[in-house]
Amino acid sequence: MGLRGFVLGVAVLAGAIVASGVSTASAMPDNDVTANVAKMFVPDPDLTGVRRKAERVNGTVIDPDTLAAPAVDTGDPPLIQPPPSGGLQPSSTCFAGSQVLGDPTNPAWFAQRTVWYEVTQDATGAPFGQSTLVTIDTGGSNFPSGLAVFLDGMPAFDSAAPVLPMNTLACDRNPSANIPSVVSFVARLGHRYFLMAGGLPPVAGSPALRLSMRILDVQAPVVSIELPDRPDVKRVFEYQVASADKAAVASRLEITQTAGSKSTTLRKAALGAHCGDSNRPAAGQFCVIGSTVRVHWNPITSSAAVVGTVLAEFTDRAGNVGSNNLKTPLRDRIPPKLSANTTARWTRRGRLFVITTCTGGPGTISVQYGAGKKSAGPTTDFGRHTVMQMKKVFPKVTRRSTFIHIICKDRSSNATDTWLFLPAR
């Protein structure tokens, strides 16, 4: 269903009867003077798109505004279609600019007994602070109406030297009092928006203008993910995840760990207040406490580059979804430990025999000899064990070599080494 059909599906008030106790605001002639334009808004602080009667900032309600005569319509711009890139309504019931320029004095192009408003976000009268879809209609007015919205100013029109306004965002006109005029536009931060409302000629009687608005947040909430400290992968990472929109709700949180082409999704642990315990959560899990997401990544078991990704989405009250993700290179930052009882000796045949234990694997143990650090032989690889033990003879190393270099290296290239001196005998 189109926008107009949606508006027409809402019950509107017929005629210009004002409820008891509600003041009738006559905007003429003051509101027709551009130097004293009224400001209007609709009370919907969460920008949820509820259709309500427009209200005047710091003044009486618009319910209705009486388009009183005599009007000050001289210089008002014609009701023309917006430029193709002007807004949401590049095609409308308003007139083509070529028609107006061909006969600039024709009264059919112009609204009569016009009133002007600046459209604002709330009762403070300040411009819109974010991207907002604004819809305004004349449902309940008792006359054929026309509406036009202009960006950043109220244009004037001189029929003697006609120049069409180029800041028209939306325009609509309907020759029947039973069909409201409807305009829509997206208000942006840093801009101001002006509405011209009036009757279609000839305007008879006492036109009573009713204006209703709906304002809908169309800007996704900004999501931030921060990692103040990047510890060793064996420890818990604490991410700060939040939205700039305090009313937005976290609607998705996904934690994945990727090593090469393999990805693993971490499981959320329901720990409640215990999420903040120093030993929680367990490896391969995450938990949430307030705006803090505590992640305990899986141990690194391959030499491939490992990346942890935190993806978060927040949904605001208008249904907009904002997302962000943070990728963190993961690595073991704690070097392994070599046993203090590491020993090396010569065998009876004069070959090198090394005994050592390395804690903090998986990884490798390698042995070098001589001041030039020549390899004593193939490394000893430990693919699964955190404690690596080596008892090995290196046949190519003879008693002529006296400096022995033993290196324990884990999968993240952290290394611990020791030097031994074996005098030749």
mmCIF file of C-alpha atoms in Angstrom, residues 46-395:
data_model
loop_
_atom_site.group_PDB
_atom_site.id
_atom_site.type_symbol
_atom_site.label_atom_id
_atom_site.label_comp_id
_atom_site.label_asym_id
_atom_site.label_seq_id
_atom_site.Cartn_x
_atom_site.Cartn_y
_atom_site.Cartn_z
ATOM 1 C CA ASP A 46 11.781 8.029 20.278
ATOM 2 C CA LEU A 47 11.105 8.778 16.580
ATOM 3 C CA THR A 48 8.933 5.682 16.225
ATOM 4 C CA GLY A 49 6.744 6.985 13.376
ATOM 5 C CA VAL A 50 3.482 7.411 15.319
ATOM 6 C CA ARG A 51 1.060 9.721 13.466
ATOM 7 C CA ARG A 52 0.033 12.607 15.699
ATOM 8 C CA LYS A 53 -1.285 16.115 15.361
ATOM 9 C CA ALA A 54 1.445 18.637 14.784
ATOM 10 C CA GLU A 55 2.106 21.138 17.545
ATOM 11 C CA ARG A 56 3.549 24.609 17.561
ATOM 12 C CA VAL A 57 6.849 25.164 19.384
ATOM 13 C CA ASN A 58 6.419 27.622 22.283
ATOM 14 C CA GLY A 59 2.870 28.426 21.343
ATOM 15 C CA THR A 60 -0.659 27.163 20.796
ATOM 16 C CA VAL A 61 -1.417 23.884 19.110
ATOM 17 C CA ILE A 62 -2.097 23.589 15.383
ATOM 18 C CA ASP A 63 -5.639 22.291 15.683
ATOM 19 C CA PRO A 64 -6.591 23.907 13.366
ATOM 20 C CA ASP A 65 -4.796 26.892 11.845
ATOM 21 C CA THR A 66 -7.338 29.134 10.222
ATOM 22 C CA LEU A 67 -6.232 30.402 6.807
ATOM 23 C CA ALA A 68 -7.706 33.842 7.328
ATOM 24 C CA ALA A 69 -8.063 36.527 4.680
ATOM 25 C CA PRO A 70 -6.636 38.841 3.578
ATOM 26 C CA ALA A 71 -3.602 36.641 2.932
ATOM 27 C CA VAL A 72 -0.077 37.793 2.198
ATOM 28 C CA ASP A 73 0.648 35.415 -0.666
ATOM 29 C CA THR A 74 2.743 37.751 -2.807
ATOM 30 C CA GLY A 75 6.105 36.165 -3.558
ATOM 31 C CA ASP A 76 5.135 32.629 -2.514
ATOM 32 C CA PRO A 77 6.701 29.955 -4.743
ATOM 33 C CA PRO A 78 4.492 27.853 -7.066
ATOM 34 C CA LEU A 79 3.583 24.236 -6.282
ATOM 35 C CA ILE A 80 6.075 22.487 -8.547
ATOM 36 C CA GLN A 81 7.507 18.999 -8.759
ATOM 37 C CA PRO A 82 10.851 18.615 -6.963
ATOM 38 C CA PRO A 83 14.035 18.144 -9.026
ATOM 39 C CA PRO A 84 14.825 14.456 -9.746
ATOM 40 C CA SER A 85 17.483 14.348 -7.022
ATOM 41 C CA GLY A 86 15.640 16.553 -4.574
ATOM 42 C CA GLY A 87 14.068 13.996 -2.273
ATOM 43 C CA LEU A 88 11.623 11.122 -1.910
ATOM 44 C CA GLN A 89 8.931 12.618 -4.152
ATOM 45 C CA PRO A 90 10.525 13.566 -7.486
ATOM 46 C CA SER A 91 7.157 12.942 -9.144
ATOM 47 C CA SER A 92 4.023 14.345 -7.564
ATOM 48 C CA THR A 93 0.626 15.880 -8.203
ATOM 49 C CA CYS A 94 2.240 19.310 -8.385
ATOM 50 C CA PHE A 95 3.021 21.120 -11.625
ATOM 51 C CA ALA A 96 6.002 20.748 -13.915
ATOM 52 C CA GLY A 97 8.369 23.694 -13.882
ATOM 53 C CA SER A 98 7.959 24.140 -17.632
ATOM 54 C CA GLN A 99 4.228 24.806 -17.143
ATOM 55 C CA VAL A 100 4.914 27.472 -14.584
ATOM 56 C CA LEU A 101 7.591 29.223 -16.638
ATOM 57 C CA GLY A 102 5.277 29.204 -19.672
ATOM 58 C CA ASP A 103 2.604 31.142 -17.796
ATOM 59 C CA PRO A 104 4.121 32.484 -14.556
ATOM 60 C CA THR A 105 1.157 34.629 -13.538
ATOM 61 C CA ASN A 106 -1.451 31.874 -13.719
ATOM 62 C CA PRO A 107 -3.023 31.619 -10.198
ATOM 63 C CA ALA A 108 -3.625 27.879 -10.672
ATOM 64 C CA TRP A 109 0.058 27.176 -9.922
ATOM 65 C CA PHE A 110 -0.019 28.784 -6.494
ATOM 66 C CA ALA A 111 -1.496 27.938 -3.119
ATOM 67 C CA GLN A 112 -3.638 30.656 -1.536
ATOM 68 C CA ARG A 113 -3.842 31.909 2.037
ATOM 69 C CA THR A 114 -0.546 30.163 2.728
ATOM 70 C CA VAL A 115 1.026 29.605 6.106
ATOM 71 C CA TRP A 116 4.661 28.699 6.731
ATOM 72 C CA TYR A 117 6.354 26.536 9.334
ATOM 73 C CA GLU A 118 9.837 25.343 10.126
ATOM 74 C CA VAL A 119 9.665 21.601 10.823
ATOM 75 C CA THR A 120 11.748 20.624 13.874
ATOM 76 C CA GLN A 121 12.533 17.382 15.678
ATOM 77 C CA ASP A 122 11.075 18.238 19.093
ATOM 78 C CA ALA A 123 9.646 20.919 21.339
ATOM 79 C CA THR A 124 13.003 22.690 21.678
ATOM 80 C CA GLY A 125 12.691 23.945 18.105
ATOM 81 C CA ALA A 126 16.160 22.663 17.232
ATOM 82 C CA PRO A 127 16.851 21.169 13.789
ATOM 83 C CA PHE A 128 16.896 17.404 13.355
ATOM 84 C CA GLY A 129 19.862 15.756 15.027
ATOM 85 C CA GLN A 130 19.933 12.635 12.865
ATOM 86 C CA SER A 131 18.484 11.095 9.703
ATOM 87 C CA THR A 132 14.706 11.059 10.154
ATOM 88 C CA LEU A 133 11.879 10.214 7.763
ATOM 89 C CA VAL A 134 9.261 12.955 8.090
ATOM 90 C CA THR A 135 5.713 12.634 6.717
ATOM 91 C CA ILE A 136 3.192 15.481 6.919
ATOM 92 C CA ASP A 137 -0.455 15.341 5.827
ATOM 93 C CA THR A 138 -3.509 17.590 5.843
ATOM 94 C CA GLY A 139 -5.988 14.881 6.918
ATOM 95 C CA GLY A 140 -8.982 16.493 8.643
ATOM 96 C CA SER A 141 -8.699 19.826 6.814
ATOM 97 C CA ASN A 142 -11.949 21.094 5.288
ATOM 98 C CA PHE A 143 -10.623 22.397 1.965
ATOM 99 C CA PRO A 144 -8.566 21.275 -1.070
ATOM 100 C CA SER A 145 -4.986 21.681 0.073
ATOM 101 C CA GLY A 146 -1.425 21.936 -1.179
ATOM 102 C CA LEU A 147 1.861 21.287 0.649
ATOM 103 C CA ALA A 148 5.476 21.939 -0.296
ATOM 104 C CA VAL A 149 8.706 21.352 1.647
ATOM 105 C CA PHE A 150 11.876 23.390 1.070
ATOM 106 C CA LEU A 151 15.451 22.730 2.164
ATOM 107 C CA ASP A 152 17.383 25.331 4.163
ATOM 108 C CA GLY A 153 15.208 28.321 3.318
ATOM 109 C CA MET A 154 11.880 29.743 2.186
ATOM 110 C CA PRO A 155 12.162 30.717 -1.491
ATOM 111 C CA ALA A 156 10.468 33.691 -3.098
ATOM 112 C CA PHE A 157 9.020 33.859 -6.605
ATOM 113 C CA ASP A 158 8.816 36.874 -8.900
ATOM 114 C CA SER A 159 6.414 36.320 -11.802
ATOM 115 C CA ALA A 160 7.971 39.254 -13.635
ATOM 116 C CA ALA A 161 11.365 37.521 -13.747
ATOM 117 C CA PRO A 162 10.455 33.910 -12.936
ATOM 118 C CA VAL A 163 13.162 31.647 -11.501
ATOM 119 C CA LEU A 164 12.011 28.306 -10.133
ATOM 120 C CA PRO A 165 13.109 27.365 -6.605
ATOM 121 C CA MET A 166 15.735 24.607 -6.674
ATOM 122 C CA ASN A 167 15.392 23.594 -3.035
ATOM 123 C CA THR A 168 11.990 21.900 -3.265
ATOM 124 C CA LEU A 169 12.109 18.515 -1.515
ATOM 125 C CA ALA A 170 8.479 17.436 -1.714
ATOM 126 C CA CYS A 171 5.192 18.728 -3.060
ATOM 127 C CA ASP A 172 1.593 17.492 -3.155
ATOM 128 C CA ARG A 173 -1.783 18.996 -4.004
ATOM 129 C CA ASN A 174 -5.305 17.566 -4.103
ATOM 130 C CA PRO A 175 -8.351 19.343 -5.536
ATOM 131 C CA SER A 176 -10.717 17.439 -3.217
ATOM 132 C CA ALA A 177 -11.258 18.263 0.431
ATOM 133 C CA ASN A 178 -11.782 14.562 1.087
ATOM 134 C CA ILE A 179 -8.248 13.622 0.013
ATOM 135 C CA PRO A 180 -5.396 14.984 2.121
ATOM 136 C CA SER A 181 -2.135 16.225 0.671
ATOM 137 C CA VAL A 182 0.890 14.247 1.814
ATOM 138 C CA VAL A 183 4.610 15.061 1.663
ATOM 139 C CA SER A 184 7.570 12.974 2.796
ATOM 140 C CA PHE A 185 11.265 13.726 3.066
ATOM 141 C CA VAL A 186 14.334 12.555 4.961
ATOM 142 C CA ALA A 187 15.617 15.194 7.347
ATOM 143 C CA ARG A 188 19.405 15.201 7.724
ATOM 144 C CA LEU A 189 21.707 16.495 10.426
ATOM 145 C CA GLY A 190 22.841 20.054 9.765
ATOM 146 C CA HIS A 191 19.864 21.158 7.627
ATOM 147 C CA ARG A 192 16.604 23.040 8.185
ATOM 148 C CA TYR A 193 13.237 22.299 6.605
ATOM 149 C CA PHE A 194 10.359 24.649 5.833
ATOM 150 C CA LEU A 195 6.746 23.760 5.035
ATOM 151 C CA MET A 196 4.333 25.872 3.010
ATOM 152 C CA ALA A 197 0.655 24.950 3.379
ATOM 153 C CA GLY A 198 -2.323 26.536 1.697
ATOM 154 C CA GLY A 199 -5.561 26.076 -0.223
ATOM 155 C CA LEU A 200 -6.045 25.467 -3.920
ATOM 156 C CA PRO A 201 -7.734 28.317 -5.777
ATOM 157 C CA PRO A 202 -10.389 29.430 -5.421
ATOM 158 C CA VAL A 203 -10.357 29.293 -1.624
ATOM 159 C CA ALA A 204 -13.775 29.965 -0.172
ATOM 160 C CA GLY A 205 -15.161 30.273 3.326
ATOM 161 C CA SER A 206 -12.977 29.845 6.380
ATOM 162 C CA PRO A 207 -10.406 27.149 5.609
ATOM 163 C CA ALA A 208 -9.327 25.244 8.722
ATOM 164 C CA LEU A 209 -5.929 23.579 8.280
ATOM 165 C CA ARG A 210 -5.135 20.491 10.279
ATOM 166 C CA LEU A 211 -1.602 19.088 10.072
ATOM 167 C CA SER A 212 -0.472 15.684 11.267
ATOM 168 C CA MET A 213 3.076 14.359 11.282
ATOM 169 C CA ARG A 214 4.989 11.194 11.780
ATOM 170 C CA ILE A 215 8.750 11.144 12.343
ATOM 171 C CA LEU A 216 10.649 7.873 12.015
ATOM 172 C CA ASP A 217 14.270 7.194 12.906
ATOM 173 C CA VAL A 218 15.961 5.817 9.769
ATOM 174 C CA GLN A 219 19.527 6.001 11.079
ATOM 175 C CA ALA A 220 21.128 2.802 12.277
ATOM 176 C CA PRO A 221 22.559 3.025 15.787
ATOM 177 C CA VAL A 222 26.330 3.410 15.969
ATOM 178 C CA VAL A 223 27.961 0.342 17.557
ATOM 179 C CA SER A 224 31.402 0.456 19.161
ATOM 180 C CA ILE A 225 33.655 -2.477 20.074
ATOM 181 C CA GLU A 226 36.820 -1.749 22.025
ATOM 182 C CA LEU A 227 39.590 -3.926 23.421
ATOM 183 C CA PRO A 228 41.557 -1.876 25.961
ATOM 184 C CA ASP A 229 44.123 -4.638 26.542
ATOM 185 C CA ARG A 230 45.271 -7.473 24.289
ATOM 186 C CA PRO A 231 46.577 -10.177 26.640
ATOM 187 C CA ASP A 232 47.972 -13.602 26.001
ATOM 188 C CA VAL A 233 45.513 -15.882 24.199
ATOM 189 C CA LYS A 234 45.402 -18.136 27.251
ATOM 190 C CA ARG A 235 43.835 -15.358 29.294
ATOM 191 C CA VAL A 236 40.375 -13.825 29.138
ATOM 192 C CA PHE A 237 39.908 -10.892 26.743
ATOM 193 C CA GLU A 238 37.545 -8.125 27.879
ATOM 194 C CA TYR A 239 35.765 -6.331 25.026
ATOM 195 C CA GLN A 240 33.634 -3.251 25.626
ATOM 196 C CA VAL A 241 30.569 -3.407 23.362
ATOM 197 C CA ALA A 242 28.021 -0.585 23.316
ATOM 198 C CA SER A 243 25.740 1.556 21.171
ATOM 199 C CA ALA A 244 25.660 5.338 21.030
ATOM 200 C CA ASP A 245 21.856 5.019 21.158
ATOM 201 C CA LYS A 246 21.179 4.199 24.806
ATOM 202 C CA ALA A 247 17.685 2.947 23.971
ATOM 203 C CA ALA A 248 18.990 0.451 21.403
ATOM 204 C CA VAL A 249 19.047 -3.208 22.426
ATOM 205 C CA ALA A 250 21.783 -5.716 21.645
ATOM 206 C CA SER A 251 20.143 -8.075 19.157
ATOM 207 C CA ARG A 252 23.089 -10.205 18.051
ATOM 208 C CA LEU A 253 26.503 -11.102 19.444
ATOM 209 C CA GLU A 254 28.678 -13.617 17.642
ATOM 210 C CA ILE A 255 32.233 -14.651 18.567
ATOM 211 C CA THR A 256 34.300 -16.659 16.073
ATOM 212 C CA GLN A 257 37.885 -17.856 16.018
ATOM 213 C CA THR A 258 39.574 -18.475 12.677
ATOM 214 C CA ALA A 259 42.786 -20.380 12.042
ATOM 215 C CA GLY A 260 43.646 -20.514 8.353
ATOM 216 C CA SER A 261 40.448 -21.593 6.555
ATOM 217 C CA LYS A 262 38.797 -23.120 9.638
ATOM 218 C CA SER A 263 36.377 -21.087 11.757
ATOM 219 C CA THR A 264 34.919 -22.011 15.127
ATOM 220 C CA THR A 265 31.988 -20.264 16.821
ATOM 221 C CA LEU A 266 32.449 -19.839 20.554
ATOM 222 C CA ARG A 267 29.579 -20.775 22.860
ATOM 223 C CA LYS A 268 27.933 -18.261 25.194
ATOM 224 C CA ALA A 269 28.074 -19.328 28.836
ATOM 225 C CA ALA A 270 25.194 -18.309 31.121
ATOM 226 C CA LEU A 271 27.266 -17.359 34.152
ATOM 227 C CA GLY A 272 25.351 -14.355 35.457
ATOM 228 C CA ALA A 273 27.393 -12.378 37.965
ATOM 229 C CA HIS A 274 30.054 -15.111 37.903
ATOM 230 C CA CYS A 275 31.006 -13.929 34.412
ATOM 231 C CA GLY A 276 33.377 -11.538 36.173
ATOM 232 C CA ASP A 277 35.236 -14.289 38.038
ATOM 233 C CA SER A 278 38.922 -14.430 37.231
ATOM 234 C CA ASN A 279 38.750 -18.029 36.011
ATOM 235 C CA ARG A 280 35.602 -17.578 33.926
ATOM 236 C CA PRO A 281 34.582 -18.318 31.256
ATOM 237 C CA ALA A 282 36.217 -21.567 30.188
ATOM 238 C CA ALA A 283 38.296 -21.840 27.029
ATOM 239 C CA GLY A 284 36.111 -21.762 23.915
ATOM 240 C CA GLN A 285 33.357 -19.736 25.621
ATOM 241 C CA PHE A 286 32.302 -16.150 26.235
ATOM 242 C CA CYS A 287 29.971 -14.439 28.677
ATOM 243 C CA VAL A 288 28.404 -11.004 29.024
ATOM 244 C CA ILE A 289 28.214 -8.783 32.089
ATOM 245 C CA GLY A 290 26.842 -5.305 31.441
ATOM 246 C CA SER A 291 28.615 -3.845 28.406
ATOM 247 C CA THR A 292 31.645 -6.112 28.923
ATOM 248 C CA VAL A 293 32.026 -9.233 26.799
ATOM 249 C CA ARG A 294 34.556 -11.628 28.323
ATOM 250 C CA VAL A 295 36.035 -14.032 25.786
ATOM 251 C CA HIS A 296 38.282 -16.997 26.485
ATOM 252 C CA TRP A 297 39.621 -18.075 23.117
ATOM 253 C CA ASN A 298 40.454 -21.655 22.217
ATOM 254 C CA PRO A 299 44.118 -22.649 22.634
ATOM 255 C CA ILE A 300 46.293 -22.150 19.555
ATOM 256 C CA THR A 301 47.126 -25.553 18.127
ATOM 257 C CA SER A 302 48.418 -24.718 14.665
ATOM 258 C CA SER A 303 51.052 -22.531 13.116
ATOM 259 C CA ALA A 304 48.476 -20.768 10.919
ATOM 260 C CA ALA A 305 47.561 -17.170 11.679
ATOM 261 C CA VAL A 306 44.720 -17.075 14.206
ATOM 262 C CA VAL A 307 42.136 -14.263 14.344
ATOM 263 C CA GLY A 308 39.319 -13.711 16.822
ATOM 264 C CA THR A 309 36.261 -11.773 15.618
ATOM 265 C CA VAL A 310 33.604 -10.117 17.771
ATOM 266 C CA LEU A 311 30.472 -9.114 15.820
ATOM 267 C CA ALA A 312 27.724 -7.089 17.518
ATOM 268 C CA GLU A 313 24.371 -5.751 16.310
ATOM 269 C CA PHE A 314 22.032 -3.327 18.080
ATOM 270 C CA THR A 315 18.395 -2.610 17.158
ATOM 271 C CA ASP A 316 16.811 0.722 18.069
ATOM 272 C CA ARG A 317 13.144 1.336 18.891
ATOM 273 C CA ALA A 318 12.404 2.221 15.263
ATOM 274 C CA GLY A 319 13.746 -1.139 14.072
ATOM 275 C CA ASN A 320 17.025 0.142 12.595
ATOM 276 C CA VAL A 321 19.927 -2.266 12.973
ATOM 277 C CA GLY A 322 23.495 -1.075 13.456
ATOM 278 C CA SER A 323 26.459 -3.433 13.453
ATOM 279 C CA ASN A 324 30.203 -3.488 13.919
ATOM 280 C CA ASN A 325 32.943 -6.084 14.207
ATOM 281 C CA LEU A 326 36.456 -6.153 15.585
ATOM 282 C CA LYS A 327 39.096 -8.617 14.397
ATOM 283 C CA THR A 328 41.911 -9.358 16.828
ATOM 284 C CA PRO A 329 45.077 -11.278 15.895
ATOM 285 C CA LEU A 330 45.450 -13.950 18.530
ATOM 286 C CA ARG A 331 48.713 -15.280 19.728
ATOM 287 C CA ASP A 332 50.309 -16.879 22.702
ATOM 288 C CA ARG A 333 52.404 -14.096 24.238
ATOM 289 C CA ILE A 334 53.882 -16.139 27.104
ATOM 290 C CA PRO A 335 57.138 -17.888 26.210
ATOM 291 C CA PRO A 336 57.490 -21.566 27.148
ATOM 292 C CA LYS A 337 59.714 -22.669 30.003
ATOM 293 C CA LEU A 338 62.791 -24.856 29.797
ATOM 294 C CA SER A 339 63.478 -27.184 32.666
ATOM 295 C CA ALA A 340 66.214 -26.083 35.024
ATOM 296 C CA ASN A 341 67.436 -29.686 34.909
ATOM 297 C CA THR A 342 68.340 -29.473 31.227
ATOM 298 C CA THR A 343 71.526 -31.479 30.710
ATOM 299 C CA ALA A 344 73.880 -32.358 27.899
ATOM 300 C CA ARG A 345 76.758 -34.839 27.905
ATOM 301 C CA TRP A 346 78.981 -36.800 25.609
ATOM 302 C CA THR A 347 78.234 -40.450 25.000
ATOM 303 C CA ARG A 348 80.884 -43.127 25.137
ATOM 304 C CA ARG A 349 81.219 -42.769 21.390
ATOM 305 C CA GLY A 350 81.715 -39.027 21.729
ATOM 306 C CA ARG A 351 78.265 -38.024 20.486
ATOM 307 C CA LEU A 352 76.030 -35.340 21.997
ATOM 308 C CA PHE A 353 73.155 -36.513 24.226
ATOM 309 C CA VAL A 354 70.583 -33.922 25.410
ATOM 310 C CA ILE A 355 67.829 -34.293 28.040
ATOM 311 C CA THR A 356 65.348 -31.443 28.528
ATOM 312 C CA THR A 357 61.719 -30.666 29.275
ATOM 313 C CA CYS A 358 59.790 -27.740 27.802
ATOM 314 C CA THR A 359 56.452 -26.576 29.266
ATOM 315 C CA GLY A 360 54.084 -24.355 27.285
ATOM 316 C CA GLY A 361 53.675 -26.253 24.012
ATOM 317 C CA PRO A 362 52.753 -27.440 21.539
ATOM 318 C CA GLY A 363 55.845 -26.442 19.668
ATOM 319 C CA THR A 364 59.367 -27.602 18.932
ATOM 320 C CA ILE A 365 62.664 -28.228 20.669
ATOM 321 C CA SER A 366 65.787 -27.646 18.632
ATOM 322 C CA VAL A 367 69.496 -27.975 19.377
ATOM 323 C CA GLN A 368 72.362 -25.992 17.870
ATOM 324 C CA TYR A 369 76.074 -26.274 18.447
ATOM 325 C CA GLY A 370 79.152 -24.111 18.142
ATOM 326 C CA ALA A 371 79.480 -20.357 18.166
ATOM 327 C CA GLY A 372 77.970 -20.302 14.671
ATOM 328 C CA LYS A 373 74.750 -21.948 15.878
ATOM 329 C CA LYS A 374 74.809 -24.866 13.465
ATOM 330 C CA SER A 375 71.848 -27.206 13.594
ATOM 331 C CA ALA A 376 72.583 -30.386 15.490
ATOM 332 C CA GLY A 377 69.776 -32.204 13.665
ATOM 333 C CA PRO A 378 66.043 -32.166 12.958
ATOM 334 C CA THR A 379 63.812 -30.406 15.495
ATOM 335 C CA THR A 380 61.637 -32.436 17.807
ATOM 336 C CA ASP A 381 58.007 -31.474 17.099
ATOM 337 C CA PHE A 382 55.215 -31.777 19.638
ATOM 338 C CA GLY A 383 51.842 -31.221 17.990
ATOM 339 C CA ARG A 384 49.458 -31.828 20.891
ATOM 340 C CA HIS A 385 51.337 -31.794 24.178
ATOM 341 C CA THR A 386 51.787 -28.771 26.427
ATOM 342 C CA VAL A 387 54.718 -30.539 28.146
ATOM 343 C CA MET A 388 57.435 -31.560 25.720
ATOM 344 C CA GLN A 389 60.230 -33.935 26.735
ATOM 345 C CA MET A 390 63.287 -34.744 24.694
ATOM 346 C CA LYS A 391 65.953 -37.362 25.191
ATOM 347 C CA LYS A 392 67.980 -37.465 22.033
ATOM 348 C CA VAL A 393 71.412 -38.298 20.649
ATOM 349 C CA PHE A 394 72.815 -36.054 17.918
ATOM 350 C CA PRO A 395 75.331 -38.178 16.012
#
